[in-house]
Amino acid sequence: MKTFEYVRPATIAEAIAAAAAPNACYLAAGTNLLDLMKGNVARPDRLVDVTRLQGLDRIEQLPDASVRIGALVRNADLAHDGEFARAYPSVAEALLSGASAQLRNAATVGGNLLQRTRCAYFYDAASACNKRRPGSGCDARGGENRLHAILGWSDACIATHPSDFCVPLVAFDAMVEVEGRNGRREVALEALHRLPDATPEHDAVLEPGDLITAVRLPADARGFAAHSRYLKVRERTSYAFALVSAAAALRIEQGTIKDARLALGGVAAKPWRARDAETILIGTKPSTDAFRQAAAAALAGARPSGDNAYKIELAQRIILRALQLAAAGTPERLPALPASPFSPLPGVLQHA
């Protein structure tokens, strides 16, 4: 690990000024960044510690019935907030299916959004990786790539985004509040992350110094609470990133799907919103046939990036199962979160 300057600003304005310097990084829990630094994958000249900034660690119910989640809220605290979990059960389910309890107790909402890919070639400083070193090539293209992207990839990069949390957020049209050198702005979470194209080194649309201060879920997302699930398939039951995952949410009235939300994880360099599939579902009766049609539409543009054609079929199956579970109704156990932050949400891991 190279030497670096450590800065602890007292205000958001001071943080932005400090982080706008060349090769500076924000530091919160550091659950991803410190691993990258120890492996010489990330080599910042300055770390800007934002953990002491005031007002970024709150979960706020806003007057319009939306919820605002500060960027420094811990993943475990958000998942175990009873009111939040009752309103957004699939988001709590996604949070509790990610990482270990110890990491969830440390990791922050803002850091979760901006975590880097877990591609083994990105983590190996000796491998060619356009995301880590632009123009060097992509060793994953001809290497071990069974875990890589099937949607939105390019010849320059086939990595996937690792977040569970982001998948239902994208499905529910979450907004990200950002403060930077030019003031405050909002970015749709669906637009926050970039597809690789020819510039995979740019993970997000953020500019130097930009600081995520909060995530906001709109009020209408509450309307899916009765039929909302997050389902994740991984190679081992705990502490593994998704091979594929799906967030499915339905609003069912008098036996008909009035609205539908569907997003996928583990399939692209960003959480993937399946809008064509949603359109197919709206106005239909919940049924296996309708769900299969939606799954096929969601993966219509998928193509293998290597030895991973199986992920296309797997993703369709996980969509089908997630929609079936959502249609059956959110289990009553989901709002009743366990008292201990070290206990997984009952039923989450059994579907992994």
Tab-separated table of C-alpha atoms in Angstrom:
chain	number	residue	atom	x	y	z
A	1	MET	CA	0.000	0.000	0.000
A	2	LYS	CA	1.403	3.381	-0.989
A	3	THR	CA	1.477	6.328	1.395
A	4	PHE	CA	-1.401	8.808	1.242
A	5	GLU	CA	-2.666	11.995	2.832
A	6	TYR	CA	-5.543	11.621	5.291
A	7	VAL	CA	-8.073	14.456	5.615
A	8	ARG	CA	-11.081	14.650	7.946
A	9	PRO	CA	-13.276	17.592	6.876
A	10	ALA	CA	-15.843	19.156	9.186
A	11	THR	CA	-18.405	20.122	6.519
A	12	ILE	CA	-19.686	18.828	3.212
A	13	ALA	CA	-18.207	21.861	1.452
A	14	GLU	CA	-14.769	21.125	2.926
A	15	ALA	CA	-15.095	17.472	1.900
A	16	ILE	CA	-15.933	18.350	-1.687
A	17	ALA	CA	-13.003	20.763	-1.931
A	18	ALA	CA	-10.619	18.171	-0.542
A	19	ALA	CA	-11.888	15.331	-2.742
A	20	ALA	CA	-11.780	17.400	-5.920
A	21	ALA	CA	-7.967	17.195	-5.875
A	22	PRO	CA	-6.420	14.779	-8.383
A	23	ASN	CA	-6.430	11.128	-7.268
A	24	ALA	CA	-8.442	11.735	-4.098
A	25	CYS	CA	-11.042	9.294	-2.723
A	26	TYR	CA	-13.809	9.507	-0.174
A	27	LEU	CA	-13.534	7.139	2.787
A	28	ALA	CA	-16.510	5.938	4.836
A	29	ALA	CA	-16.419	2.363	6.154
A	30	GLY	CA	-13.791	1.410	3.579
A	31	THR	CA	-15.090	-2.161	3.271
A	32	ASN	CA	-14.296	-2.137	-0.461
A	33	LEU	CA	-11.730	0.650	-0.792
A	34	LEU	CA	-9.272	-0.705	1.773
A	35	ASP	CA	-9.227	-4.118	0.084
A	36	LEU	CA	-8.429	-2.406	-3.208
A	37	MET	CA	-5.678	-0.347	-1.613
A	38	LYS	CA	-4.073	-3.367	0.050
A	39	GLY	CA	-3.959	-5.110	-3.324
A	40	ASN	CA	-2.510	-2.029	-5.072
A	41	VAL	CA	-5.571	-1.853	-7.274
A	42	ALA	CA	-6.527	1.561	-5.862
A	43	ARG	CA	-3.629	3.925	-5.119
A	44	PRO	CA	-5.136	7.235	-3.956
A	45	ASP	CA	-2.950	10.169	-2.979
A	46	ARG	CA	-5.559	11.467	-0.543
A	47	LEU	CA	-8.327	9.899	1.530
A	48	VAL	CA	-11.147	12.207	2.577
A	49	ASP	CA	-12.870	10.752	5.659
A	50	VAL	CA	-16.572	11.678	5.575
A	51	THR	CA	-17.675	9.636	8.585
A	52	ARG	CA	-17.869	12.703	10.862
A	53	LEU	CA	-20.061	14.783	8.562
A	54	GLN	CA	-23.320	15.739	10.245
A	55	GLY	CA	-26.764	14.793	8.991
A	56	LEU	CA	-25.813	11.970	6.632
A	57	ASP	CA	-26.716	9.106	8.960
A	58	ARG	CA	-30.494	9.556	9.127
A	59	ILE	CA	-33.505	7.702	7.745
A	60	GLU	CA	-36.156	10.362	7.178
A	61	GLN	CA	-39.831	9.981	6.277
A	62	LEU	CA	-40.608	13.018	4.128
A	63	PRO	CA	-43.953	14.876	3.966
A	64	ASP	CA	-44.723	13.464	0.496
A	65	ALA	CA	-44.434	9.893	1.927
A	66	SER	CA	-41.087	9.255	0.259
A	67	VAL	CA	-38.117	8.175	2.352
A	68	ARG	CA	-34.684	9.778	2.386
A	69	ILE	CA	-31.736	7.595	3.399
A	70	GLY	CA	-28.522	9.374	4.326
A	71	ALA	CA	-25.364	8.139	2.628
A	72	LEU	CA	-23.755	7.223	5.968
A	73	VAL	CA	-26.629	5.038	7.164
A	74	ARG	CA	-25.261	1.554	7.805
A	75	ASN	CA	-26.672	-1.261	5.696
A	76	ALA	CA	-27.675	-3.249	8.779
A	77	ASP	CA	-29.381	-0.261	10.406
A	78	LEU	CA	-31.483	0.342	7.306
A	79	ALA	CA	-32.430	-3.310	6.862
A	80	HIS	CA	-33.408	-3.638	10.525
A	81	ASP	CA	-35.471	-0.449	10.630
A	82	GLY	CA	-38.981	-1.858	11.111
A	83	GLU	CA	-40.880	0.958	9.405
A	84	PHE	CA	-38.552	0.900	6.415
A	85	ALA	CA	-38.716	-2.887	6.035
A	86	ARG	CA	-42.501	-2.885	6.141
A	87	ALA	CA	-42.683	-0.252	3.407
A	88	TYR	CA	-39.871	-1.652	1.227
A	89	PRO	CA	-39.499	-5.355	2.089
A	90	SER	CA	-37.546	-6.304	-1.046
A	91	VAL	CA	-34.947	-3.631	-0.294
A	92	ALA	CA	-34.467	-4.986	3.236
A	93	GLU	CA	-34.288	-8.485	1.782
A	94	ALA	CA	-31.580	-7.405	-0.664
A	95	LEU	CA	-29.539	-5.725	2.049
A	96	LEU	CA	-29.643	-8.790	4.264
A	97	SER	CA	-28.610	-11.113	1.450
A	98	GLY	CA	-25.376	-9.194	0.896
A	99	ALA	CA	-22.011	-9.839	2.534
A	100	SER	CA	-21.693	-10.904	6.173
A	101	ALA	CA	-23.369	-9.460	9.246
A	102	GLN	CA	-20.078	-7.862	10.284
A	103	LEU	CA	-19.712	-6.093	6.937
A	104	ARG	CA	-23.355	-5.002	6.898
A	105	ASN	CA	-22.816	-3.432	10.322
A	106	ALA	CA	-19.993	-1.324	8.873
A	107	ALA	CA	-20.844	-0.715	5.217
A	108	THR	CA	-22.726	2.447	4.288
A	109	VAL	CA	-25.500	3.159	1.827
A	110	GLY	CA	-23.349	5.516	-0.230
A	111	GLY	CA	-20.447	3.095	-0.322
A	112	ASN	CA	-22.724	0.261	-1.397
A	113	LEU	CA	-23.790	2.212	-4.462
A	114	LEU	CA	-20.208	2.902	-5.499
A	115	GLN	CA	-18.502	-0.401	-4.753
A	116	ARG	CA	-16.252	-1.634	-7.550
A	117	THR	CA	-16.679	-4.796	-9.563
A	118	ARG	CA	-15.509	-8.106	-8.105
A	119	CYS	CA	-13.986	-9.267	-11.422
A	120	ALA	CA	-10.894	-11.298	-10.498
A	121	TYR	CA	-8.865	-9.643	-13.256
A	122	PHE	CA	-9.706	-6.184	-11.930
A	123	TYR	CA	-8.454	-7.271	-8.513
A	124	ASP	CA	-5.242	-8.784	-9.914
A	125	ALA	CA	-2.805	-5.948	-10.510
A	126	ALA	CA	-0.743	-8.202	-12.800
A	127	SER	CA	-3.656	-8.786	-15.209
A	128	ALA	CA	-4.693	-6.601	-18.112
A	129	CYS	CA	-7.822	-4.657	-17.154
A	130	ASN	CA	-9.196	-1.643	-19.012
A	131	LYS	CA	-11.217	-0.659	-15.960
A	132	ARG	CA	-8.089	-0.470	-13.811
A	133	ARG	CA	-5.636	0.650	-16.499
A	134	PRO	CA	-7.338	2.068	-19.620
A	135	GLY	CA	-6.023	0.675	-22.880
A	136	SER	CA	-4.289	-2.330	-21.329
A	137	GLY	CA	-6.859	-4.868	-22.553
A	138	CYS	CA	-9.281	-7.242	-20.848
A	139	ASP	CA	-7.859	-10.575	-19.715
A	140	ALA	CA	-11.350	-11.666	-18.691
A	141	ARG	CA	-12.344	-11.879	-22.369
A	142	GLY	CA	-10.158	-14.930	-22.887
A	143	GLY	CA	-9.922	-16.081	-19.301
A	144	GLU	CA	-12.177	-17.403	-16.558
A	145	ASN	CA	-15.388	-15.566	-17.340
A	146	ARG	CA	-18.308	-17.756	-16.295
A	147	LEU	CA	-19.391	-15.107	-13.746
A	148	HIS	CA	-19.305	-12.173	-16.132
A	149	ALA	CA	-21.844	-9.991	-17.955
A	150	ILE	CA	-24.530	-11.118	-20.384
A	151	LEU	CA	-26.129	-7.699	-20.917
A	152	GLY	CA	-24.619	-4.352	-21.871
A	153	TRP	CA	-21.014	-5.526	-22.070
A	154	SER	CA	-18.414	-4.390	-24.589
A	155	ASP	CA	-15.163	-5.772	-25.955
A	156	ALA	CA	-13.389	-3.448	-23.518
A	157	CYS	CA	-15.011	-4.862	-20.364
A	158	ILE	CA	-17.350	-7.698	-19.344
A	159	ALA	CA	-17.398	-7.083	-15.586
A	160	THR	CA	-20.598	-6.987	-13.508
A	161	HIS	CA	-21.796	-4.665	-10.771
A	162	PRO	CA	-21.796	-6.460	-7.399
A	163	SER	CA	-24.465	-4.648	-5.354
A	164	ASP	CA	-27.598	-6.422	-4.114
A	165	PHE	CA	-29.014	-3.224	-2.621
A	166	CYS	CA	-28.982	-1.355	-5.945
A	167	VAL	CA	-31.204	-3.878	-7.721
A	168	PRO	CA	-34.528	-3.123	-5.962
A	169	LEU	CA	-33.558	0.552	-5.772
A	170	VAL	CA	-33.405	0.674	-9.564
A	171	ALA	CA	-36.718	-1.157	-9.803
A	172	PHE	CA	-38.361	1.487	-7.576
A	173	ASP	CA	-36.959	4.533	-9.426
A	174	ALA	CA	-34.726	5.626	-6.559
A	175	MET	CA	-33.017	8.996	-6.822
A	176	VAL	CA	-29.502	9.811	-5.655
A	177	GLU	CA	-28.716	13.183	-4.101
A	178	VAL	CA	-25.259	14.453	-5.041
A	179	GLU	CA	-23.354	17.541	-3.946
A	180	GLY	CA	-20.349	18.738	-5.891
A	181	ARG	CA	-18.347	21.749	-6.933
A	182	ASN	CA	-21.308	23.083	-8.946
A	183	GLY	CA	-23.861	22.605	-6.201
A	184	ARG	CA	-26.531	20.019	-5.469
A	185	ARG	CA	-28.239	17.818	-8.038
A	186	GLU	CA	-30.247	14.622	-8.271
A	187	VAL	CA	-29.431	11.617	-10.427
A	188	ALA	CA	-31.746	8.694	-11.104
A	189	LEU	CA	-30.047	5.594	-9.721
A	190	GLU	CA	-30.698	3.883	-13.034
A	191	ALA	CA	-28.519	6.557	-14.686
A	192	LEU	CA	-25.815	6.667	-11.996
A	193	HIS	CA	-23.773	3.715	-13.249
A	194	ARG	CA	-22.293	3.562	-16.734
A	195	LEU	CA	-22.137	0.678	-19.157
A	196	PRO	CA	-18.530	0.023	-20.215
A	197	ASP	CA	-18.653	0.928	-23.928
A	198	ALA	CA	-15.126	2.130	-24.771
A	199	THR	CA	-14.468	3.774	-21.385
A	200	PRO	CA	-14.935	1.128	-18.683
A	201	GLU	CA	-12.689	3.030	-16.277
A	202	HIS	CA	-15.661	5.316	-15.569
A	203	ASP	CA	-18.032	3.390	-13.314
A	204	ALA	CA	-20.452	6.246	-12.674
A	205	VAL	CA	-21.477	9.659	-13.933
A	206	LEU	CA	-19.950	11.415	-10.908
A	207	GLU	CA	-17.359	14.155	-11.343
A	208	PRO	CA	-14.234	14.702	-9.181
A	209	GLY	CA	-15.334	15.866	-5.750
A	210	ASP	CA	-18.945	14.721	-6.146
A	211	LEU	CA	-20.309	13.338	-2.886
A	212	ILE	CA	-23.414	11.176	-2.609
A	213	THR	CA	-25.345	12.549	0.350
A	214	ALA	CA	-28.562	10.510	0.243
A	215	VAL	CA	-30.783	8.069	-1.621
A	216	ARG	CA	-34.502	8.755	-1.899
A	217	LEU	CA	-37.234	6.211	-2.556
A	218	PRO	CA	-40.454	7.674	-3.988
A	219	ALA	CA	-43.773	7.344	-2.209
A	220	ASP	CA	-45.319	5.126	-4.901
A	221	ALA	CA	-42.774	2.400	-4.135
A	222	ARG	CA	-44.762	1.734	-0.959
A	223	GLY	CA	-47.629	0.500	-3.111
A	224	PHE	CA	-45.684	-2.683	-3.875
A	225	ALA	CA	-45.084	-3.715	-0.270
A	226	ALA	CA	-47.633	-6.555	-0.336
A	227	HIS	CA	-46.082	-8.245	-3.389
A	228	SER	CA	-42.356	-7.532	-3.410
A	229	ARG	CA	-39.385	-9.899	-3.255
A	230	TYR	CA	-35.653	-10.031	-3.878
A	231	LEU	CA	-34.123	-13.337	-4.902
A	232	LYS	CA	-30.431	-14.121	-5.288
A	233	VAL	CA	-28.596	-17.146	-6.702
A	234	ARG	CA	-24.992	-17.640	-5.627
A	235	GLU	CA	-22.450	-20.417	-5.601
A	236	ARG	CA	-22.506	-20.748	-1.815
A	237	THR	CA	-25.176	-19.829	0.663
A	238	SER	CA	-23.403	-17.001	2.474
A	239	TYR	CA	-20.882	-14.245	1.788
A	240	ALA	CA	-20.973	-14.637	-2.011
A	241	PHE	CA	-21.907	-12.189	-4.743
A	242	ALA	CA	-24.818	-12.961	-7.035
A	243	LEU	CA	-24.473	-15.139	-10.089
A	244	VAL	CA	-27.805	-13.538	-10.943
A	245	SER	CA	-30.438	-11.843	-8.815
A	246	ALA	CA	-33.861	-10.325	-9.354
A	247	ALA	CA	-36.057	-7.787	-7.630
A	248	ALA	CA	-39.714	-8.319	-8.510
A	249	ALA	CA	-42.592	-6.152	-7.337
A	250	LEU	CA	-46.242	-6.253	-8.357
A	251	ARG	CA	-49.285	-4.143	-7.590
A	252	ILE	CA	-52.231	-6.474	-7.870
A	253	GLU	CA	-55.831	-5.232	-7.789
A	254	GLN	CA	-58.847	-7.541	-8.175
A	255	GLY	CA	-56.642	-10.298	-9.522
A	256	THR	CA	-54.951	-8.171	-12.214
A	257	ILE	CA	-51.413	-6.772	-12.276
A	258	LYS	CA	-51.867	-2.991	-12.351
A	259	ASP	CA	-48.153	-2.183	-12.136
A	260	ALA	CA	-44.939	-4.175	-12.177
A	261	ARG	CA	-41.292	-3.524	-11.408
A	262	LEU	CA	-38.429	-5.856	-12.332
A	263	ALA	CA	-34.657	-5.458	-12.139
A	264	LEU	CA	-31.702	-7.824	-12.381
A	265	GLY	CA	-28.321	-8.004	-10.689
A	266	GLY	CA	-25.162	-9.908	-11.599
A	267	VAL	CA	-25.824	-9.597	-15.334
A	268	ALA	CA	-24.272	-6.262	-16.348
A	269	ALA	CA	-21.946	-3.464	-15.284
A	270	LYS	CA	-24.953	-1.771	-13.684
A	271	PRO	CA	-28.211	-2.896	-12.069
A	272	TRP	CA	-30.444	-3.792	-15.020
A	273	ARG	CA	-34.038	-2.535	-15.230
A	274	ALA	CA	-36.223	-4.864	-17.321
A	275	ARG	CA	-38.800	-2.394	-18.608
A	276	ASP	CA	-39.991	-4.504	-21.549
A	277	ALA	CA	-40.799	-7.283	-19.119
A	278	GLU	CA	-42.743	-4.886	-16.903
A	279	THR	CA	-44.854	-3.775	-19.865
A	280	ILE	CA	-45.755	-7.385	-20.657
A	281	LEU	CA	-46.949	-7.997	-17.101
A	282	ILE	CA	-49.157	-4.927	-16.693
A	283	GLY	CA	-52.801	-5.756	-17.305
A	284	THR	CA	-52.369	-9.534	-17.083
A	285	LYS	CA	-53.438	-12.040	-14.465
A	286	PRO	CA	-50.538	-13.389	-12.377
A	287	SER	CA	-49.654	-16.689	-14.050
A	288	THR	CA	-46.683	-18.839	-14.893
A	289	ASP	CA	-47.196	-18.199	-18.606
A	290	ALA	CA	-47.176	-14.420	-18.145
A	291	PHE	CA	-44.123	-14.622	-15.926
A	292	ARG	CA	-42.274	-16.765	-18.481
A	293	GLN	CA	-43.044	-14.265	-21.224
A	294	ALA	CA	-41.718	-11.467	-19.032
A	295	ALA	CA	-38.550	-13.431	-18.255
A	296	ALA	CA	-37.923	-14.047	-21.941
A	297	ALA	CA	-38.399	-10.354	-22.718
A	298	ALA	CA	-36.017	-9.336	-19.940
A	299	LEU	CA	-33.231	-11.441	-21.451
A	300	ALA	CA	-34.053	-10.863	-25.123
A	301	GLY	CA	-30.908	-8.808	-25.639
A	302	ALA	CA	-28.590	-11.048	-23.615
A	303	ARG	CA	-25.552	-12.708	-25.164
A	304	PRO	CA	-22.647	-14.579	-23.608
A	305	SER	CA	-19.415	-12.678	-23.028
A	306	GLY	CA	-17.493	-15.945	-22.623
A	307	ASP	CA	-18.204	-19.236	-20.934
A	308	ASN	CA	-21.399	-17.912	-19.355
A	309	ALA	CA	-24.293	-18.727	-21.659
A	310	TYR	CA	-25.845	-20.610	-18.725
A	311	LYS	CA	-26.518	-17.258	-17.017
A	312	ILE	CA	-29.148	-16.384	-19.619
A	313	GLU	CA	-31.237	-19.425	-18.714
A	314	LEU	CA	-30.473	-18.967	-15.027
A	315	ALA	CA	-31.583	-15.329	-15.120
A	316	GLN	CA	-34.877	-16.283	-16.766
A	317	ARG	CA	-35.489	-18.895	-14.089
A	318	ILE	CA	-34.698	-16.514	-11.261
A	319	ILE	CA	-37.134	-13.957	-12.741
A	320	LEU	CA	-39.844	-16.588	-12.962
A	321	ARG	CA	-39.284	-17.643	-9.353
A	322	ALA	CA	-39.068	-14.064	-8.046
A	323	LEU	CA	-42.328	-13.153	-9.776
A	324	GLN	CA	-44.032	-16.261	-8.391
A	325	LEU	CA	-42.900	-15.375	-4.872
A	326	ALA	CA	-43.964	-11.747	-5.292
A	327	ALA	CA	-47.381	-12.751	-6.596
A	328	ALA	CA	-47.875	-15.095	-3.647
A	329	GLY	CA	-47.421	-12.115	-1.326
A	330	THR	CA	-44.688	-10.725	0.847
A	331	PRO	CA	-44.334	-13.096	3.825
A	332	GLU	CA	-45.489	-11.659	7.116
A	333	ARG	CA	-42.101	-12.521	8.544
A	334	LEU	CA	-40.366	-9.858	6.426
A	335	PRO	CA	-41.576	-6.796	8.387
A	336	ALA	CA	-40.902	-8.560	11.708
A	337	LEU	CA	-37.151	-8.226	11.621
A	338	PRO	CA	-35.031	-10.120	14.142
A	339	ALA	CA	-33.843	-8.201	17.152
A	340	SER	CA	-30.202	-9.157	16.728
A	341	PRO	CA	-28.235	-7.430	13.949
A	342	PHE	CA	-26.172	-10.610	13.675
A	343	SER	CA	-29.128	-12.786	12.615
A	344	PRO	CA	-30.053	-13.070	8.913
A	345	LEU	CA	-33.609	-12.347	7.909
A	346	PRO	CA	-35.480	-15.670	8.072
A	347	GLY	CA	-36.103	-17.080	4.618
A	348	VAL	CA	-33.594	-14.910	2.747
A	349	LEU	CA	-30.763	-17.395	2.501
A	350	GLN	CA	-32.904	-20.441	1.925
A	351	HIS	CA	-33.577	-19.254	-1.619
A	352	ALA	CA	-29.917	-18.551	-2.371
